[in-house]
Tab-separated table of C-alpha atoms and ligand atoms in Angstrom:
chain	number	residue	atom	x	y	z
C	210	UNK	CA	1.208	-1.854	2.461
C	211	UNK	CA	4.561	-2.863	3.694
C	212	UNK	CA	7.337	-1.594	1.430
C	213	UNK	CA	8.996	-4.980	1.220
C	214	UNK	CA	5.778	-6.575	-0.010
C	215	UNK	CA	5.292	-3.748	-2.497
C	216	UNK	CA	8.771	-4.217	-3.888
C	217	UNK	CA	8.028	-7.906	-4.372
C	218	UNK	CA	4.892	-7.154	-6.401
C	219	UNK	CA	6.191	-4.066	-8.228
C	220	UNK	CA	6.337	-4.213	-12.048
C	221	UNK	CA	8.854	-1.389	-12.496
C	222	UNK	CA	11.656	-3.820	-13.360
C	223	UNK	CA	9.787	-4.860	-16.526
C	224	UNK	CA	8.813	-1.342	-17.525
C	225	UNK	CA	10.179	0.350	-20.685
C	226	UNK	CA	10.966	3.486	-18.693
C	227	UNK	CA	12.885	1.623	-16.029
C	228	UNK	CA	16.597	2.237	-15.581
C	229	UNK	CA	18.331	-0.064	-13.134
C	230	UNK	CA	20.571	1.866	-10.790
C	231	UNK	CA	20.141	-0.424	-7.797
C	232	UNK	CA	17.719	1.838	-6.037
C	233	UNK	CA	14.585	0.698	-4.227
C	234	UNK	CA	11.584	0.265	-6.533
C	235	UNK	CA	7.863	0.538	-5.648
C	236	UNK	CA	8.206	4.286	-6.191
C	237	UNK	CA	4.516	4.743	-5.438
C	238	UNK	CA	5.138	3.838	-1.787
C	239	UNK	CA	8.157	6.092	-1.313
C	240	UNK	CA	7.972	8.696	1.423
C	241	UNK	CA	9.356	11.365	-0.827
C	242	UNK	CA	11.358	12.050	-3.932
C	243	UNK	CA	11.633	10.479	-7.338
C	244	UNK	CA	14.041	8.092	-8.983
C	245	UNK	CA	17.589	9.322	-9.193
C	246	UNK	CA	18.142	7.634	-12.553
C	247	UNK	CA	14.834	7.292	-14.435
C	248	UNK	CA	14.371	10.522	-16.338
C	249	UNK	CA	12.423	9.658	-19.470
C	250	UNK	CA	8.805	8.544	-19.477
C	251	UNK	CA	8.571	5.771	-22.033
C	252	UNK	CA	5.507	3.937	-20.790
C	253	UNK	CA	4.316	2.989	-17.313
C	254	UNK	CA	3.073	-0.383	-16.063
C	255	UNK	CA	1.565	0.965	-12.831
C	256	UNK	CA	-2.049	0.836	-14.068
C	257	UNK	CA	-1.762	-2.976	-14.247
C	258	UNK	CA	0.149	-3.446	-11.013
C	259	UNK	CA	-1.336	-5.350	-8.053
C	260	UNK	CA	0.053	-2.751	-5.634
C	261	UNK	CA	-1.836	-0.004	-7.470
C	262	UNK	CA	-5.048	-2.065	-7.289
C	263	UNK	CA	-4.663	-3.134	-3.676
C	264	UNK	CA	-3.823	0.344	-2.439
C	265	UNK	CA	-6.397	2.007	-4.687
C	266	UNK	CA	-3.749	4.389	-6.006
C	267	UNK	CA	-4.715	6.637	-8.880
C	268	UNK	CA	-1.519	8.075	-10.363
C	269	UNK	CA	1.182	6.882	-12.763
C	270	UNK	CA	4.891	7.532	-13.339
C	271	UNK	CA	5.726	7.486	-9.648
C	272	UNK	CA	9.392	7.192	-10.575
C	273	UNK	CA	9.528	10.565	-12.312
C	274	UNK	CA	6.582	12.411	-10.759
C	275	UNK	CA	6.709	11.263	-7.148
C	276	UNK	CA	4.875	8.819	-4.895
C	277	UNK	CA	1.111	8.523	-4.538
C	278	UNK	CA	1.239	10.781	-1.495
C	279	UNK	CA	3.499	13.252	-3.257
C	280	UNK	CA	1.370	13.471	-6.386
C	281	UNK	CA	-1.838	13.668	-4.376
C	282	UNK	CA	-0.544	16.758	-2.611
C	283	UNK	CA	0.825	18.441	-5.724
C	284	UNK	CA	-1.171	21.275	-7.222
U	260	SF4	S1	2.224	0.895	-8.820
U	260	SF4	FE1	4.058	1.202	-10.095
U	260	SF4	S2	5.639	1.962	-8.684
U	260	SF4	FE2	4.009	1.079	-7.458
U	260	SF4	S3	4.640	-0.990	-7.074
U	260	SF4	FE3	3.346	-1.035	-8.912
U	260	SF4	S4	4.708	-0.858	-10.663
U	260	SF4	FE4	5.870	-0.261	-8.819
U	261	SF4	S1	6.725	3.982	-11.828
U	261	SF4	FE1	5.697	3.430	-13.741
U	261	SF4	S2	7.022	4.406	-15.300
U	261	SF4	FE2	8.211	4.312	-13.439
U	261	SF4	S3	9.391	2.423	-13.633
U	261	SF4	FE3	7.520	1.985	-12.453
U	261	SF4	S4	6.063	1.215	-13.965
U	261	SF4	FE4	7.684	2.284	-15.060
């Protein structure tokens, strides 16, 4: 989906792990990389997110572990 739409639906801002450093959320849709400021995994809301459901994504902690594409290609 369109990144702008994903950002609008993204639950990261309400997540206990989230650290606000004014970067773009919807980490699952990112082309590459992880968050520059979220370092500690303290819970993840992605399993309940409409973006996750709509895109049929299967991972969590996109902010610290990388996007859906990134994690899908990791070994
Ligand atoms: S699945 Fe996670 S990273 Fe992706 S939009 Fe939803 S809350 Fe944000
Ligand atoms: S990717 Fe998951 S853990 Fe990271 S901020 Fe979003 S909901 Fe929280």
